[in-house]
PDB file of C-alpha atoms in Angstrom:
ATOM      1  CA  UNK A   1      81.271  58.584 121.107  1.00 56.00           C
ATOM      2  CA  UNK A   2      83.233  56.976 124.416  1.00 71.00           C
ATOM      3  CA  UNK A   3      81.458  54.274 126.313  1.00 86.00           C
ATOM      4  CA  UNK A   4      82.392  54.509 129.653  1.00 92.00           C
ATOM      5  CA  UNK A   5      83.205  50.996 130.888  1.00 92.00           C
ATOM      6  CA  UNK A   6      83.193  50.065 134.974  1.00 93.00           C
ATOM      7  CA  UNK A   7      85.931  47.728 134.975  1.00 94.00           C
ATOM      8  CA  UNK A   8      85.672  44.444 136.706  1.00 93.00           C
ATOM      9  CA  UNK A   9      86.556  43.750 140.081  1.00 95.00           C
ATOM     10  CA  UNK A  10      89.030  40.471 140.303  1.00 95.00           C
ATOM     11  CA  UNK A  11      89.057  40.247 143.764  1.00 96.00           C
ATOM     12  CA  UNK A  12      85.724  39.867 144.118  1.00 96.00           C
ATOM     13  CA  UNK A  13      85.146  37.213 141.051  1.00 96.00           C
ATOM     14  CA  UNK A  14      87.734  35.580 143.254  1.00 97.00           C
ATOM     15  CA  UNK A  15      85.393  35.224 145.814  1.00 97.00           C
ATOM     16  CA  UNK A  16      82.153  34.900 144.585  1.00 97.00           C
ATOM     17  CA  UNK A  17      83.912  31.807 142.605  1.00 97.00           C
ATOM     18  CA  UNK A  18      84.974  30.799 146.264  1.00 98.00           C
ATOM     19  CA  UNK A  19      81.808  31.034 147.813  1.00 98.00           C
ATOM     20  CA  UNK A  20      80.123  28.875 145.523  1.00 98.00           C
ATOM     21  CA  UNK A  21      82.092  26.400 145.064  1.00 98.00           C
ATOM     22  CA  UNK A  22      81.762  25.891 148.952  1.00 98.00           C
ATOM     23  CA  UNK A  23      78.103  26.296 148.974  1.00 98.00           C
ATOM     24  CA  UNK A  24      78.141  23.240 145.931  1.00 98.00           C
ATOM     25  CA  UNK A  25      80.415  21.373 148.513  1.00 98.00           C
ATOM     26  CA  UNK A  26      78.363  22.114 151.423  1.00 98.00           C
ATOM     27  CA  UNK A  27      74.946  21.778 149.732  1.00 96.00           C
ATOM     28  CA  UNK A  28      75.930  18.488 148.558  1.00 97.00           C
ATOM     29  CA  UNK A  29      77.368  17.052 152.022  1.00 97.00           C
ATOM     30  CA  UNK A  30      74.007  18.304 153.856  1.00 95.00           C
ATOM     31  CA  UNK A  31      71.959  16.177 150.690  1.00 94.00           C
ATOM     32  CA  UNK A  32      73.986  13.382 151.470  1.00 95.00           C
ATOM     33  CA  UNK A  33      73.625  13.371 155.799  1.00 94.00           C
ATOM     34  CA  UNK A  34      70.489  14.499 155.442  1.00 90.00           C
ATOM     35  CA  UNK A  35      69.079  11.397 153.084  1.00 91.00           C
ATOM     36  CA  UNK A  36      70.697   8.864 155.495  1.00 91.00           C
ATOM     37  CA  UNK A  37      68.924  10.546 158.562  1.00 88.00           C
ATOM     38  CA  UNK A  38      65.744  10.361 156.648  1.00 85.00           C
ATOM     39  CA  UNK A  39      66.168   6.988 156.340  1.00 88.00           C
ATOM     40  CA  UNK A  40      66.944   6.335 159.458  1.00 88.00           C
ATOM     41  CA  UNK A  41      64.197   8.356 161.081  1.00 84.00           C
ATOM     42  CA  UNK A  42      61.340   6.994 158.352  1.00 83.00           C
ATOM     43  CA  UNK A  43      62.627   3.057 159.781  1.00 88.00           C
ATOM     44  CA  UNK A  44      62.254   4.514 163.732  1.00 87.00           C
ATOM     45  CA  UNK A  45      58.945   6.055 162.990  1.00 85.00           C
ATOM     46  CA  UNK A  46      55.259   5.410 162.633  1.00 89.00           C
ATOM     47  CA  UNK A  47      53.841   6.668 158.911  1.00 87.00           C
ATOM     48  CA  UNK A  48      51.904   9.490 160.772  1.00 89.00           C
ATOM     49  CA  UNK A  49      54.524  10.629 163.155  1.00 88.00           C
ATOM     50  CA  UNK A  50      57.023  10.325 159.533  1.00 86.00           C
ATOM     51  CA  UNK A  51      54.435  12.321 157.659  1.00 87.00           C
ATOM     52  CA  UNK A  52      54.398  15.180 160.321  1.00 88.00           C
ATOM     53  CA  UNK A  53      57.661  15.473 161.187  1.00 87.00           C
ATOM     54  CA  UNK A  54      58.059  15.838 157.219  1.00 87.00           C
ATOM     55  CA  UNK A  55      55.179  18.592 156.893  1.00 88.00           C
ATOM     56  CA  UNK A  56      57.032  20.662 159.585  1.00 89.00           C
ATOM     57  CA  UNK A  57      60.468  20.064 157.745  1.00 88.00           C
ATOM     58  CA  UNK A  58      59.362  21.044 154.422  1.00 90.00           C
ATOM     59  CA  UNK A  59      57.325  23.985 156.518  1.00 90.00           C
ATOM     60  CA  UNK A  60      60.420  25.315 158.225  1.00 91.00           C
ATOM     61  CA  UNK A  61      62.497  25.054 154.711  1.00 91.00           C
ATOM     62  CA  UNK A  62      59.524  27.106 152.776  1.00 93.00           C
ATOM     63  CA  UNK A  63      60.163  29.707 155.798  1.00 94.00           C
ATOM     64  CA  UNK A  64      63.709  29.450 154.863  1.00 94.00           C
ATOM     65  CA  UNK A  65      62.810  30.192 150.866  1.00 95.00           C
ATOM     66  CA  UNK A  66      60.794  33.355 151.816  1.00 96.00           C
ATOM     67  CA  UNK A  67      63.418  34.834 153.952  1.00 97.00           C
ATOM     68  CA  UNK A  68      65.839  34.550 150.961  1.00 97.00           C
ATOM     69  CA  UNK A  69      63.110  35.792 148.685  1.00 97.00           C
ATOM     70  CA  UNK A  70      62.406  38.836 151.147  1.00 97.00           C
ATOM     71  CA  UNK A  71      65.994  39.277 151.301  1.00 98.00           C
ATOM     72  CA  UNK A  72      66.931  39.338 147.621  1.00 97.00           C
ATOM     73  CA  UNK A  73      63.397  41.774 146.614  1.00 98.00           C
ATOM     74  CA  UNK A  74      64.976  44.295 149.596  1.00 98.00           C
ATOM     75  CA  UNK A  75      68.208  44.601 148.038  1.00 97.00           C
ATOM     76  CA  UNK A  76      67.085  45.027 144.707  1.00 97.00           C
ATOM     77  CA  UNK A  77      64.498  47.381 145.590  1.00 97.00           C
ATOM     78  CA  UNK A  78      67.590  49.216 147.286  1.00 97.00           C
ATOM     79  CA  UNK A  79      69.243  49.034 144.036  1.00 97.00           C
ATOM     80  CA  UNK A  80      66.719  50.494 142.319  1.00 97.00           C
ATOM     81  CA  UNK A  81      66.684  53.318 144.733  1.00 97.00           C
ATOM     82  CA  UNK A  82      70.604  54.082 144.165  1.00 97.00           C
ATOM     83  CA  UNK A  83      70.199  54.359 140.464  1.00 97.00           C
ATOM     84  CA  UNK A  84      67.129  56.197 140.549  1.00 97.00           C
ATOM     85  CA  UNK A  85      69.083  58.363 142.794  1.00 96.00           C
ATOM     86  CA  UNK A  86      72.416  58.590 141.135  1.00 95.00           C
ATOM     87  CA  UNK A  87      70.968  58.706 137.473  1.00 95.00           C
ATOM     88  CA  UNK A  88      73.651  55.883 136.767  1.00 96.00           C
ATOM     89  CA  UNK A  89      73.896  52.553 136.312  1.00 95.00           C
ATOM     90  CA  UNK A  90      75.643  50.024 137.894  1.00 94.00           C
ATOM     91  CA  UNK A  91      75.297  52.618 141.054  1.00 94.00           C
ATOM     92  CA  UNK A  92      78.651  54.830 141.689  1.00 90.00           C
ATOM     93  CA  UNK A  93      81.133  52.882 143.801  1.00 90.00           C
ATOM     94  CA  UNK A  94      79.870  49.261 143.243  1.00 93.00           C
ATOM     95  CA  UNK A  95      81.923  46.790 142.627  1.00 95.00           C
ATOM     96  CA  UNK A  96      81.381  44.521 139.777  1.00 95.00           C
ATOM     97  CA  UNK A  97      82.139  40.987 138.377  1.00 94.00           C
ATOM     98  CA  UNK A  98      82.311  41.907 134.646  1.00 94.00           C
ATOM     99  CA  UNK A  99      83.544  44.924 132.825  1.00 94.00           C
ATOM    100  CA  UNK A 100      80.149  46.588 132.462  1.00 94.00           C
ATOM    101  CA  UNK A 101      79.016  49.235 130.563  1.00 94.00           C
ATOM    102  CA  UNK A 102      77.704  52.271 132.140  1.00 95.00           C
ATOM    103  CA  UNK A 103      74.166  54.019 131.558  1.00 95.00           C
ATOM    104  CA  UNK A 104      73.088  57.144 132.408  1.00 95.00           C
ATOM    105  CA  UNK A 105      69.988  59.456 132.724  1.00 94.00           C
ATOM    106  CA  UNK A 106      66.771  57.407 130.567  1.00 96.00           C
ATOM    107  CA  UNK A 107      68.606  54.170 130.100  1.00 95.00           C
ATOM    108  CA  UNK A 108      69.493  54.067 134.042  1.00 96.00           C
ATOM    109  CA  UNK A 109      66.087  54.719 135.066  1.00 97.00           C
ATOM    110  CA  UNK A 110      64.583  52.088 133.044  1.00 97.00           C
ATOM    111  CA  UNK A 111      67.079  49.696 134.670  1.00 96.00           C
ATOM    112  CA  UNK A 112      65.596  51.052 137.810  1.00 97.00           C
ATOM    113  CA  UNK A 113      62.146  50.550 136.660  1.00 98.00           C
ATOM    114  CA  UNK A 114      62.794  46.794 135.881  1.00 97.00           C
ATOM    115  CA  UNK A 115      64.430  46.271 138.900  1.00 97.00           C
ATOM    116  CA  UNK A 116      61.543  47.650 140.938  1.00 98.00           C
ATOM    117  CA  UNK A 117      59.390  45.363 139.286  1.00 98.00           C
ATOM    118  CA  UNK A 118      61.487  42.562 140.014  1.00 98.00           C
ATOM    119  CA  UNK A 119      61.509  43.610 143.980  1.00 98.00           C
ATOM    120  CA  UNK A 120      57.222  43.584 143.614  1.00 98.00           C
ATOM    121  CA  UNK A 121      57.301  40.026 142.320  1.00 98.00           C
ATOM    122  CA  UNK A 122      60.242  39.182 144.630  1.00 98.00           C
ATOM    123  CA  UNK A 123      58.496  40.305 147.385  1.00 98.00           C
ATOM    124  CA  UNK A 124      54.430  38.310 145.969  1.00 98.00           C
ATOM    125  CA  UNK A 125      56.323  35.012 145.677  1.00 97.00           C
ATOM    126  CA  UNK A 126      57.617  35.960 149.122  1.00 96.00           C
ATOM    127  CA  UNK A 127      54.792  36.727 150.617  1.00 96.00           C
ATOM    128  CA  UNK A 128      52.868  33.387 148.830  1.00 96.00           C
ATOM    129  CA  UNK A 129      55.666  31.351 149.731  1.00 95.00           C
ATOM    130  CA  UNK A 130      54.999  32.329 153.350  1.00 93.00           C
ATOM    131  CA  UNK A 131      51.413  31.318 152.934  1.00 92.00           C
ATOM    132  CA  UNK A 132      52.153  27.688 152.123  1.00 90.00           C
ATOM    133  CA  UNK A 133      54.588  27.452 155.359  1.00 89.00           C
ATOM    134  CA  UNK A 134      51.685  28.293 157.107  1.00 87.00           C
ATOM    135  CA  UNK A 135      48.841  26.162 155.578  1.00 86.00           C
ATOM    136  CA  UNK A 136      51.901  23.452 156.264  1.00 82.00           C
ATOM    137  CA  UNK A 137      52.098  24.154 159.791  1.00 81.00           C
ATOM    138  CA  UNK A 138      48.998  25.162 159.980  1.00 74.00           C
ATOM    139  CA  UNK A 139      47.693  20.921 160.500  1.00 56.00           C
TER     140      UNK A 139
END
């Protein structure tokens, strides 16, 4: 019996490794401007004008959480849709970043199960996560 194997794609290891090391880079610049303007804006302030301004940044970076989530539980319940569609998993033509075995027929679908059930919980803490932006905003 022959596995077949979808071989990895080196290019785009290459740069996914990229990316991330510039989001790292970038995430931790944006930590370090954005404590100093904290500080400087909680010295300007009053406590209450501090203590809104904070609600509606942590508001607006909740908003920013959900998006992501409703973005991630869309692809994957595209995904899902592919395999279901293709009987194969990963889905014909996709690149990968590890030499990954490929299923077909029962064992794709039940890949395709899971990952619809991951797009439904995806899409709840999206939807929750929305809620709390707007009890935040909602002052």
């Amino acid at each position: 019996m022959t596995i077949e194997i979808q071989r990895a794609d080196t290019r785009l290891r290459r740069i996914t490794v990229s990316v991330l090391v510039f989001a790292v880079a970038a995430a931790a610049a944006f930590l370090y401007f954005a404590r100093r303007w904290l500080v400087e804006r909680a010295i300007a302030s009053s406590i209450e004008g501090l203590v809104m301004q904070m609600r509606q940044w942590i508001g607006i970076t909740v908003v920013l959480i959900a998006a992501c989530l409703l973005v991630l539980a869309i692809h994957a319940l595209r995904r899902a849709r592919a395999a279901v569609a293709g009987q194969r998993w990963p889905v014909a033509g996709t690149r990968v970043l590890r030499d990954t075995p490929v299923r077909h027929g029962e064992a794709a679908l039940r890949i395709a199960r899971l990952l619809k059930l991951l797009s439904l919980l995806l899409f709840l803490f999206a939807a929750a996560t929305f809620a709390v932006s707007w009890r935040l905003f909602g002052v």
